[in-house]
XYZ file of C-alpha atoms in Angstrom:
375
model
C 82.012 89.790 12.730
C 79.566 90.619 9.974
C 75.719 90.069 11.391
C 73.332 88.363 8.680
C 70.420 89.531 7.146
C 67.298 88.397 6.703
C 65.083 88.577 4.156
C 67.921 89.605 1.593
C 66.192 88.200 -1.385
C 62.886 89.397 -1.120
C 61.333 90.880 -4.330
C 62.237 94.350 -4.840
C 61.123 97.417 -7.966
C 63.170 100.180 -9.061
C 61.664 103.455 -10.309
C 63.223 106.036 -12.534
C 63.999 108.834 -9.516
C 64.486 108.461 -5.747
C 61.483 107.707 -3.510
C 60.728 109.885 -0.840
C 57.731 108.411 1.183
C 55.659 105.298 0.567
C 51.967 104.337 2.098
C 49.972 101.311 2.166
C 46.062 101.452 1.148
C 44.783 101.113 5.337
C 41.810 99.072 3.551
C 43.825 96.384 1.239
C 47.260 94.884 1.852
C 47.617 94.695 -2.059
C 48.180 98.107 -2.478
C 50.887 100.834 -1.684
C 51.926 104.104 -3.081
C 55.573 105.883 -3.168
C 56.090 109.421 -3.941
C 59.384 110.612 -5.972
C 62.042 113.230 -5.750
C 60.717 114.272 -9.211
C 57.358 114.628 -8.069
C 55.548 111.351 -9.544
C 53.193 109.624 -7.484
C 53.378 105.200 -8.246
C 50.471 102.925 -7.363
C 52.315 99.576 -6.811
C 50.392 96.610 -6.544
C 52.001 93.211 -4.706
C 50.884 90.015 -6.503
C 51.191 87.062 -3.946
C 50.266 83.763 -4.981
C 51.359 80.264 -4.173
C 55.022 80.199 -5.089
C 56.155 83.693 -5.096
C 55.808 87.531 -4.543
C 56.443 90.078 -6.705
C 55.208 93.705 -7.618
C 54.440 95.633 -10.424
C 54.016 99.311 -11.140
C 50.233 99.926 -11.677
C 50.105 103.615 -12.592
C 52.438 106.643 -12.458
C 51.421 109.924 -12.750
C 53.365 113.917 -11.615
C 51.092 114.840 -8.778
C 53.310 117.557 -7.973
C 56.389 120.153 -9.108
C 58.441 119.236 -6.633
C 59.193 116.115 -4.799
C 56.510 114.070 -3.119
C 57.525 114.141 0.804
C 54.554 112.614 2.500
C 51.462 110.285 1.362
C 48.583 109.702 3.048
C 44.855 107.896 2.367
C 41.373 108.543 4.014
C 40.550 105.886 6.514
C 38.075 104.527 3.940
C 40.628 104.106 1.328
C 38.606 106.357 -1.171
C 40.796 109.567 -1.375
C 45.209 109.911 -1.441
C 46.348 113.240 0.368
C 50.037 113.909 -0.630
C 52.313 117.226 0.474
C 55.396 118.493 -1.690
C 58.328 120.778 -1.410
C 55.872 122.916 -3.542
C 54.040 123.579 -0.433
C 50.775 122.351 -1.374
C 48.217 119.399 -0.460
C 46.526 117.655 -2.801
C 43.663 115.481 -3.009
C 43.292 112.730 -5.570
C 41.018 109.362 -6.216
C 42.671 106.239 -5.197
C 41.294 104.240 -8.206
C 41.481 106.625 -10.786
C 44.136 109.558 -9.779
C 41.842 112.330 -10.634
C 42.120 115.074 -8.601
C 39.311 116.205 -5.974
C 40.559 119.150 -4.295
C 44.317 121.019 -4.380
C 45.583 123.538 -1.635
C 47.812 125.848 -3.835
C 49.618 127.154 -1.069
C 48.968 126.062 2.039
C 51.783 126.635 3.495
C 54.319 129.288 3.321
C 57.777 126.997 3.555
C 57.537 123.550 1.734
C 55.420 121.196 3.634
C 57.044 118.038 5.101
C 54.952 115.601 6.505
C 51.029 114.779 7.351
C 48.698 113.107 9.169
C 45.098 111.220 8.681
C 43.366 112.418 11.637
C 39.968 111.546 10.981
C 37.544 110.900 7.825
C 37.764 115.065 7.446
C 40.696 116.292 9.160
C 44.183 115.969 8.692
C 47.192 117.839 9.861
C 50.755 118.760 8.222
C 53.876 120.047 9.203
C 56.174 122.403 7.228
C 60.262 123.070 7.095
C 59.637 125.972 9.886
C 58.039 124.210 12.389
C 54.540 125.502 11.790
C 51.830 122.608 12.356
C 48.240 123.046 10.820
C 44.737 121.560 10.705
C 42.721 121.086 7.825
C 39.009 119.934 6.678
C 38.563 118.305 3.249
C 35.703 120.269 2.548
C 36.709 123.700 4.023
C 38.711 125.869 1.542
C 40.875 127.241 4.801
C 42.853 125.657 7.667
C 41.265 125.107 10.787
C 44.227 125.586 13.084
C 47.456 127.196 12.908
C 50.660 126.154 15.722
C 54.168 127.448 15.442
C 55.780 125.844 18.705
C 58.614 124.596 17.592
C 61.804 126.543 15.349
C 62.804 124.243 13.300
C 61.622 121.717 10.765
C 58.566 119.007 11.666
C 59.566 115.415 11.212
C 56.802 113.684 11.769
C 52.921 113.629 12.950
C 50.984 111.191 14.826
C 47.611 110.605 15.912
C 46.425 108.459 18.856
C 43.469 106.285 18.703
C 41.430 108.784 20.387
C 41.443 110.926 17.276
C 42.044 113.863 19.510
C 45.890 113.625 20.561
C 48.153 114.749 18.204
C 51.975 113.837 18.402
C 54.602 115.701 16.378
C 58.396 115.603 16.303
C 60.494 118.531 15.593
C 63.939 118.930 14.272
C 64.676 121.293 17.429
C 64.623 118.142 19.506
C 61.075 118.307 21.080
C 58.290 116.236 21.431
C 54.788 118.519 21.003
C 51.651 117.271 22.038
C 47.940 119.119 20.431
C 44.297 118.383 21.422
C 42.765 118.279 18.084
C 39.269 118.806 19.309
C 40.245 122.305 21.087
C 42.917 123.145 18.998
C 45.318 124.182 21.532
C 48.605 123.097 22.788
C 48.498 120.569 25.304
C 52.217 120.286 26.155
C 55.728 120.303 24.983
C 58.658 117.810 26.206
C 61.803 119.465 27.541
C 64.522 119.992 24.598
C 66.724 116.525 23.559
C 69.944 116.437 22.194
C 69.158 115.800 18.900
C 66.347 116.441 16.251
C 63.806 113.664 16.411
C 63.334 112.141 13.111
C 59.764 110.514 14.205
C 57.709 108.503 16.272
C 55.318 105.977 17.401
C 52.695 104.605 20.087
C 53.463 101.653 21.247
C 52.314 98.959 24.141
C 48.686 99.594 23.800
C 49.064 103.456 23.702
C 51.212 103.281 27.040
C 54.002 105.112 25.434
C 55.537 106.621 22.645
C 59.137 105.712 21.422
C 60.883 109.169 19.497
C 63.614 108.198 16.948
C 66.721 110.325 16.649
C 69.594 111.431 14.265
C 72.063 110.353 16.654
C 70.572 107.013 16.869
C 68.749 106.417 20.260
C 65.476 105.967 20.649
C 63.730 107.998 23.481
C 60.668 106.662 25.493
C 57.780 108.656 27.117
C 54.728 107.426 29.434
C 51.951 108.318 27.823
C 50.353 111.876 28.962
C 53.978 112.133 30.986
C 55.364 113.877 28.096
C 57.178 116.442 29.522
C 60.608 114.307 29.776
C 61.790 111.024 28.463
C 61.206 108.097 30.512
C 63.897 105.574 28.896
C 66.561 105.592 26.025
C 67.953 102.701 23.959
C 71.379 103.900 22.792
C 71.779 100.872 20.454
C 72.160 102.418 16.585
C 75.304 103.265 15.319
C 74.156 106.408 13.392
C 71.149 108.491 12.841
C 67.585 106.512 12.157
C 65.745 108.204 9.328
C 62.166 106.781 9.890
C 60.325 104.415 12.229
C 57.363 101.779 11.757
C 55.427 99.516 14.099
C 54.813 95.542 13.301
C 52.993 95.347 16.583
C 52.539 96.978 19.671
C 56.161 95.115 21.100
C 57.898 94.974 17.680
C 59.364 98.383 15.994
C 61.712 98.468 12.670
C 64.300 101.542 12.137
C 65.235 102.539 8.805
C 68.933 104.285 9.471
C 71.551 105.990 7.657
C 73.695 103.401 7.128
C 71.198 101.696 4.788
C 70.140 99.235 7.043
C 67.097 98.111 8.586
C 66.865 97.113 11.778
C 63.930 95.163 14.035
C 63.700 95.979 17.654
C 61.928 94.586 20.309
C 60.591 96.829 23.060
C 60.888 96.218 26.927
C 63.357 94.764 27.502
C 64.900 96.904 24.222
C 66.851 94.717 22.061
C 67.975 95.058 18.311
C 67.053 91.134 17.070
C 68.333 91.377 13.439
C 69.104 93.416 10.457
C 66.275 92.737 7.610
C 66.182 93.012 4.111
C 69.052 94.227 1.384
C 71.497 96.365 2.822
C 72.365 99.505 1.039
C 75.245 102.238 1.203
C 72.269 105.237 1.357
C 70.133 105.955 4.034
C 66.921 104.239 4.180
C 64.251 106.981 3.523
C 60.993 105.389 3.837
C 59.201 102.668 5.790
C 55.645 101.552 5.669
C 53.784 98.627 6.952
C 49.768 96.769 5.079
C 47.006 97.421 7.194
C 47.594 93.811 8.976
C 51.365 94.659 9.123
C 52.029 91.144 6.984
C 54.053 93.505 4.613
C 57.020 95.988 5.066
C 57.964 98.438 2.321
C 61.744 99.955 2.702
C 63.923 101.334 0.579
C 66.516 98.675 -0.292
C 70.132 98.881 -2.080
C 69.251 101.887 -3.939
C 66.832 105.186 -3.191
C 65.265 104.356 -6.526
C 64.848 100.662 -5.155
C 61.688 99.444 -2.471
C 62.020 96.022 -1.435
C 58.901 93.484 0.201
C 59.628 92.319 3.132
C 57.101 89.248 4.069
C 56.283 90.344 8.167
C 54.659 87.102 8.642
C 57.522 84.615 8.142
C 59.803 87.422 10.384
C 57.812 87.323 13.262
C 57.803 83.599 13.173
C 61.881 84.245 13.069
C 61.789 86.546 15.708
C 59.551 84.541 18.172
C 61.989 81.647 17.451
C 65.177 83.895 18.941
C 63.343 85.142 21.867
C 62.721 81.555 23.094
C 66.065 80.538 22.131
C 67.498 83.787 24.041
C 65.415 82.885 26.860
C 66.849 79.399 27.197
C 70.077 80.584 26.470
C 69.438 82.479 29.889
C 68.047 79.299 31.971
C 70.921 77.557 31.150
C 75.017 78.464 30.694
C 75.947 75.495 29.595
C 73.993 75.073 26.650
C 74.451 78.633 25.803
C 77.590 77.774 25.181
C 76.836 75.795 22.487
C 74.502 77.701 20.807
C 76.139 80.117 19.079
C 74.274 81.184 16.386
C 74.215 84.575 14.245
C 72.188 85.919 16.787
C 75.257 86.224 18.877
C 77.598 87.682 15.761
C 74.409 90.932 15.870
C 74.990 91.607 19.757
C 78.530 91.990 19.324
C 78.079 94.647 16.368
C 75.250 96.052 18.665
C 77.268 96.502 21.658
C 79.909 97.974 19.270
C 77.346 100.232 17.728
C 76.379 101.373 21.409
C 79.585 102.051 22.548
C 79.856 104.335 19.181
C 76.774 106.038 19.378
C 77.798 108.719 21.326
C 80.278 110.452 18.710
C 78.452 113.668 16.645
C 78.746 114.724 13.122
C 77.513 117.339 10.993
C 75.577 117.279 7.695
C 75.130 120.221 5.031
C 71.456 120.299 3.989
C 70.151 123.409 2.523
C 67.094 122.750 1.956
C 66.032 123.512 5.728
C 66.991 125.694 8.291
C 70.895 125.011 10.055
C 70.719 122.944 13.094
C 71.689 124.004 16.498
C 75.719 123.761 16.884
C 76.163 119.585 17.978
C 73.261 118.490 16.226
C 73.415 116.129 12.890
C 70.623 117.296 10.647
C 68.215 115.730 8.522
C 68.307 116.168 4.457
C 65.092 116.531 2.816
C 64.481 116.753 -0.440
């Protein structure tokens, strides 16, 4: 059985190279940005009115020599931050692209992902697994970490602005004060790099996305070891969103999307246009009404309206739920629902198979381990 998707015909744009990373404006739901492989930074603008969506490419402009691997924005929307394979940080006006501020080399491998920490301070993450601090208005970093030997995937800061998550290509989970600038702890090693993460259920854990497709949980400050996995993808996920604090969508390498619901874990549906390339960049508005995600091509994002899926997905948990009260009727109601936990349980039972990707664009993985491309 095939499992449906929804959302396959929501409005998509194609650009002229692949897109590499993709950010909402955290002040305006109208606005999002995608970097390129070719180093072109898009301001996309989503025009919603009565009868349909659509979007429309705003302004493009080469921000950087290389590709474009990371985007972020200042909490007050004023300022973009982007990071490259070029290994530098740049600083430009959200309304009129001019640049503010450039860090010509602020790193000494190319630079792979960032985070907004604060209205000053953000930190990014490089291809060697070095992790660093920075001030807008200071010319130098304000912190320098190298716990981890391999590439960082992915940075995130709690709501205390002083807790600083990062996920490591080594398999680790690594854990900084911000404030003192010193590790605060490390998880034990996993068995596969972790491609990112999230907080979840009010900041009372942390779900870790993997390239061999489970998801590991951790109690918050209890980050020394896993508390739960969800073996339920059937290959590597590439990136990892939030729609809510019980709601979580997977962009995997088999160019789907996927939306999970958290405790009890269950995959609910595929969403948008399924592609044969891995999905390579997710991003949610402000109010999580939109989703951005790479659709049928890496040259291709595609809107998907949050809203209406939530509705969706409120609908199948109380249908699921009386499916449970009652055999009888369950019976009855089979419904494509039922078609996507058969592929699920399928996917499960295949999840534990390994297999190995060339990349050389970052250090070889440990020997079992399925490594992520960049670019």
């Amino acid at each position: 059985m095939v499992s449906t998707s929804l959302f396959d015909d929501g409005p998509e744009i194609e650009f002229p190279t692949e897109i590499m990373c993709s950010r909402f404006c955290p002040i305006t739901r109208d606005l999002f940005l995608a970097g390129a492989i070719s180093g072109h930074l898009h301001w996309i603008k989503i025009n919603d009115d009565e009868n349909e969506q659509s979007m429309s490419n705003e302004r493009s402009m080469k921000v950087h020599k290389k590709s474009v691997r990371a985007i972020g924005l200042t909490p007050d929307g004023q300022s973009i931050i982007t990071v490259s394979k070029d290994k530098s940080i740049k600083l430009r006006s959200t309304e009129t692209g001019k640049m503010i501020t450039k860090y010509k080399r602020a790193h000494d491998s190319p630079i792979n992902c960032l985070c907004i920490v604060d209205n000053c301070v953000l930190a990014t993450g490089d291809d060697d697994g070095y992790v660093k601090l920075w001030d807008y208005r200071q010319k130098k970093s304000l912190a320098e970490f190298h716990d981890c030997d391999d590439y960082i995937s992915d940075l995130t800061c709690a709501n205390d602005r002083r807790t600083l998550l990062t996920t490591s290509g080594e398999g680790t989970l690594t854990v900084y004060n911000v404030r003192k600038k010193k590790l605060q702890i490390q998880s034990e090693l996993m068995d596969s790099d972790l491609t990112a993460c999230q907080i979840v259920k009010d900041g009372t854990k942390v779900v870790c996305s993997t390239m061999e497709g489970v998801l590991y949980f951790f109690n918050w400050k209890e980050f020394g070891n896993m508390s739960d996995r969800f073996p339920g993808h059937p290959g590597g996920i590439e990136c990892l969103t939030s729609l809510d604090q019980s709601l979580i969508v997977t962009g995997c390498e088999d160019g789907k999307i996927r939306c999970l619901s958290l405790y009890p874990h269950r995959i609910m549906s595929i969403v948008g246009r399924t592609g044969s390339m891995p999905i390579q960049t997710l991003s949610t508005s402000c109010d999580t009404d939109y989703l951005i995600g790479t659709s049928t091509s890496q040259e291709t994002l595609q809107l998907i309206d949050t809203q209406q899926l939530k509705i969706i997905l409120n609908k199948k948990k109380k249908k699921s739920g009386k499916q449970q009260d009652n055999s009888f009727f369950a019976d009855l109601e089979i419904n494509e629902q039922t078609e996507f936990d058969d592929e699920q349980q399928r996917s499960s039972d295949e999840s534990d198979s390994d297999s190995d990707d060339d990349d050389d664009d970052i250090r070889k993985p440990p020997k079992k381990k399925k490594k992520k491309v960049h670019f």
